[in-house]
Short mmCIF file of C-alpha atoms in Angstrom, two decimals:
data_model
loop_
_atom_site.label_atom_id
_atom_site.label_comp_id
_atom_site.label_asym_id
_atom_site.label_seq_id
_atom_site.Cartn_x
_atom_site.Cartn_y
_atom_site.Cartn_z
CA GLY A 787 0.24 -0.08 -0.19
CA SER A 788 2.97 2.28 0.27
CA GLY A 789 2.25 3.14 -3.99
CA ARG A 790 5.93 2.10 -4.76
CA THR A 791 4.51 0.07 -7.80
CA GLN A 792 2.34 2.52 -8.97
CA LEU A 793 4.66 5.19 -9.01
CA ALA A 794 6.90 2.69 -11.48
CA GLU A 795 3.81 2.73 -13.39
CA ILE A 796 3.05 6.43 -13.63
CA LEU A 797 6.98 6.68 -14.54
CA PHE A 798 6.73 4.08 -17.28
CA GLY A 799 3.35 5.69 -18.54
CA LEU A 800 0.84 2.89 -17.62
CA THR A 801 -1.12 4.79 -15.03
CA PRO A 802 -1.82 8.57 -15.57
CA ALA A 803 -0.53 10.70 -12.92
CA ASP A 804 -2.99 12.55 -10.80
CA GLU A 805 -0.40 15.67 -10.32
CA GLY A 806 2.59 16.91 -10.56
CA GLU A 807 5.52 16.65 -13.77
CA ILE A 808 7.75 14.27 -14.41
CA ARG A 809 11.17 15.49 -15.90
CA VAL A 810 13.70 13.55 -17.96
CA HIS A 811 17.42 15.43 -18.11
CA GLY A 812 15.64 18.45 -16.53
CA GLN A 813 13.13 18.60 -19.62
CA VAL A 814 9.42 18.19 -18.52
CA VAL A 815 8.10 15.00 -20.35
CA ARG A 816 4.43 13.92 -21.04
CA LEU A 817 3.99 10.09 -20.46
CA THR A 818 0.81 8.88 -21.47
CA SER A 819 1.87 5.34 -22.70
CA PRO A 820 5.01 2.76 -22.54
CA ARG A 821 5.84 4.13 -26.13
CA ASP A 822 6.11 7.29 -24.67
CA ALA A 823 8.22 6.40 -21.81
CA ILE A 824 10.01 4.36 -24.22
CA GLY A 825 10.62 7.16 -26.30
CA ALA A 826 11.93 9.42 -23.65
CA GLY A 827 14.64 6.84 -22.45
CA ILE A 828 12.89 4.90 -19.95
CA GLY A 829 12.78 1.03 -19.50
CA TYR A 830 10.70 -0.79 -16.79
CA VAL A 831 11.56 -4.44 -15.36
CA PRO A 832 7.99 -5.27 -13.66
CA GLU A 833 7.65 -6.84 -10.14
CA ASP A 834 6.06 -9.80 -11.43
CA ARG A 835 8.39 -11.17 -14.25
CA ARG A 836 6.12 -14.03 -14.96
CA GLN A 837 3.12 -12.06 -15.58
CA HIS A 838 4.56 -9.02 -17.07
CA GLY A 839 8.32 -9.28 -17.25
CA VAL A 840 8.67 -11.75 -19.96
CA VAL A 841 6.60 -13.85 -21.96
CA LEU A 842 7.23 -17.54 -21.02
CA GLU A 843 6.14 -19.49 -24.19
CA MET A 844 8.50 -17.60 -26.35
CA SER A 845 12.11 -17.93 -26.91
CA VAL A 846 14.95 -16.30 -25.24
CA ALA A 847 15.82 -14.41 -28.68
CA SER A 848 12.28 -13.30 -28.89
CA ASN A 849 11.70 -11.89 -25.46
CA ALA A 850 15.10 -10.09 -25.39
CA SER A 851 13.89 -8.26 -28.91
CA LEU A 852 10.40 -7.75 -27.99
CA ALA A 853 11.02 -4.15 -26.94
CA SER A 854 13.58 -3.13 -29.63
CA LEU A 855 11.95 -4.87 -32.75
CA GLU A 856 13.07 -1.85 -34.84
CA ASN A 857 16.62 -3.36 -34.25
CA VAL A 858 16.28 -6.50 -35.67
CA SER A 859 13.85 -6.09 -38.43
CA ARG A 860 14.24 -4.74 -42.21
CA ARG A 861 11.24 -3.40 -44.40
CA GLY A 862 8.97 -4.26 -41.23
CA LEU A 863 9.74 -8.23 -41.06
CA ILE A 864 12.02 -9.68 -38.24
CA ASP A 865 15.29 -10.77 -39.49
CA ARG A 866 15.79 -14.01 -37.15
CA ALA A 867 19.72 -13.93 -38.08
CA LEU A 868 19.69 -10.64 -36.58
CA GLU A 869 17.68 -11.16 -33.55
CA GLN A 870 19.66 -14.71 -32.84
CA ALA A 871 23.06 -12.69 -33.25
CA ALA A 872 21.68 -10.01 -30.71
CA ALA A 873 20.35 -12.94 -28.31
CA GLU A 874 23.86 -14.56 -28.45
CA ARG A 875 25.35 -11.29 -27.23
CA ASP A 876 22.82 -11.10 -24.52
CA VAL A 877 23.58 -14.35 -23.43
CA GLU A 878 27.26 -13.86 -23.19
CA ARG A 879 26.82 -10.44 -21.48
CA PHE A 880 24.03 -11.00 -18.84
CA ARG A 881 25.59 -14.68 -18.35
CA ILE A 882 22.12 -16.13 -19.14
CA LYS A 883 22.04 -20.01 -18.54
CA THR A 884 20.03 -21.36 -21.30
CA PRO A 885 20.35 -24.06 -23.68
CA SER A 886 20.12 -22.10 -26.84
CA VAL A 887 18.46 -18.92 -27.47
CA ALA A 888 15.58 -20.75 -29.25
CA ALA A 889 14.89 -22.32 -25.78
CA GLU A 890 11.48 -20.82 -24.06
CA VAL A 891 11.97 -18.64 -21.37
CA GLY A 892 9.72 -20.59 -19.37
CA THR A 893 12.16 -23.47 -19.05
CA LEU A 894 14.86 -21.31 -17.48
CA SER A 895 15.39 -20.60 -13.81
CA GLY A 896 13.89 -17.41 -12.45
CA GLY A 897 17.14 -15.72 -12.04
CA ASN A 898 17.68 -16.34 -15.81
CA GLN A 899 14.27 -15.23 -16.61
CA GLN A 900 15.06 -11.93 -14.73
CA LYS A 901 18.47 -11.35 -17.11
CA VAL A 902 16.49 -11.81 -19.89
CA ALA A 903 13.84 -9.37 -18.61
CA LEU A 904 16.76 -6.88 -18.31
CA ALA A 905 18.19 -7.81 -21.63
CA ARG A 906 14.79 -6.62 -23.12
CA TRP A 907 14.90 -3.35 -21.41
CA LEU A 908 18.61 -2.66 -22.19
CA SER A 909 18.30 -3.45 -25.75
CA THR A 910 16.11 -0.44 -26.00
CA ASP A 911 19.05 1.69 -24.59
CA PRO A 912 17.35 3.65 -21.78
CA SER A 913 18.84 6.39 -19.91
CA ILE A 914 16.63 5.50 -17.01
CA LEU A 915 16.17 1.64 -15.83
CA ILE A 916 12.86 0.71 -13.32
CA LEU A 917 13.46 -1.95 -11.99
CA ASP A 918 10.74 -3.21 -9.40
CA GLU A 919 11.74 -6.10 -6.96
CA PRO A 920 14.74 -7.05 -9.20
CA THR A 921 16.14 -10.11 -7.16
CA GLN A 922 12.50 -11.23 -5.83
CA GLY A 923 12.52 -14.75 -6.08
CA VAL A 924 15.66 -15.72 -7.72
CA ASP A 925 18.52 -17.73 -6.12
CA VAL A 926 21.92 -16.54 -4.37
CA GLY A 927 23.81 -16.38 -7.48
CA SER A 928 21.45 -14.90 -9.53
CA LYS A 929 21.18 -12.05 -7.12
CA ALA A 930 24.47 -11.57 -6.99
CA GLU A 931 25.13 -11.48 -10.91
CA ILE A 932 21.88 -9.03 -10.99
CA HIS A 933 23.42 -6.46 -8.64
CA SER A 934 26.63 -6.71 -9.80
CA LEU A 935 25.05 -5.76 -13.31
CA MET A 936 23.43 -3.14 -11.72
CA GLN A 937 26.66 -1.59 -9.95
CA THR A 938 28.06 -1.90 -13.95
CA LEU A 939 25.43 -0.26 -15.55
CA ALA A 940 25.07 2.63 -12.57
CA GLU A 941 28.93 3.29 -13.19
CA GLN A 942 28.30 3.58 -17.18
CA GLY A 943 25.74 6.43 -16.56
CA LEU A 944 22.80 4.70 -16.10
CA ALA A 945 20.28 5.78 -13.91
CA ILE A 946 18.64 3.24 -11.85
CA VAL A 947 15.33 3.51 -10.21
CA MET A 948 15.10 0.04 -7.97
CA ILE A 949 11.99 -0.48 -6.15
CA SER A 950 12.59 -3.18 -3.06
CA SER A 951 11.01 -4.79 0.05
CA GLU A 952 14.53 -5.90 1.29
CA LEU A 953 16.29 -3.65 3.49
CA PRO A 954 19.90 -5.22 2.97
CA GLU A 955 19.39 -4.67 -1.20
CA ILE A 956 17.90 -1.10 -0.53
CA LEU A 957 21.27 -0.52 1.83
CA GLY A 958 23.88 -2.12 -0.56
CA MET A 959 22.39 -0.59 -3.87
CA SER A 960 21.26 2.73 -3.58
CA ASP A 961 22.75 5.99 -3.55
CA ARG A 962 19.87 7.76 -2.19
CA ILE A 963 16.73 5.98 -0.56
CA ALA A 964 13.19 7.35 -1.01
CA VAL A 965 10.74 6.03 1.54
CA MET A 966 7.15 5.99 0.59
CA ARG A 967 3.93 5.57 2.42
CA ALA A 968 0.28 5.86 1.28
CA GLY A 969 1.15 7.03 -2.29
CA ARG A 970 3.52 10.06 -1.21
CA ILE A 971 7.33 9.82 -0.76
CA ARG A 972 7.89 10.97 3.03
CA GLY A 973 11.41 11.15 3.04
CA ILE A 974 14.99 10.97 0.80
CA ILE A 975 18.10 9.64 2.86
CA GLU A 976 21.36 9.59 1.50
CA ARG A 977 23.26 6.23 1.81
CA ALA A 978 25.30 7.84 4.12
CA ASP A 979 23.05 8.58 6.36
CA ALA A 980 20.74 5.18 6.25
CA THR A 981 20.96 2.28 8.82
#
């Protein structure tokens, strides 16, 4: 009931805002749909990866390219060779454990499904990535890999808005912590001041 996920959905254009403004790189943006958000450089990995993050019946390659079809299309048709090559790069980059990029995502572990969801949104080259409970339901090894990837991306200049209910994750991964209650940010704490 804190409103964290609703805030993420507003920032991604899934839910209209009641008031206020959204700024990206200092410029006010109007987000009425996910297409607007993607155009503004925002990516979103939702909390429920099995319901909204990946399409379980589709291949790793198809899932990874779903948000950036223009990168693997020629004259309006998907170029399967381009899609496969991009997915193979993603599998290597994110250390996705899969028998092949043709494997259905539903056959992968939760951590590898989450990596496929991350690959999908990183293929759009966002400047802001919203991660709602990025390590929920993944094993310890995958959690460490996802945290390492998040750290690397942040060091490369990607702004990450992480929503988490795990205090150790919040304290270990955040530069600033916004505390929400009843749909409002009640305080912002710098990492050095957080306990």
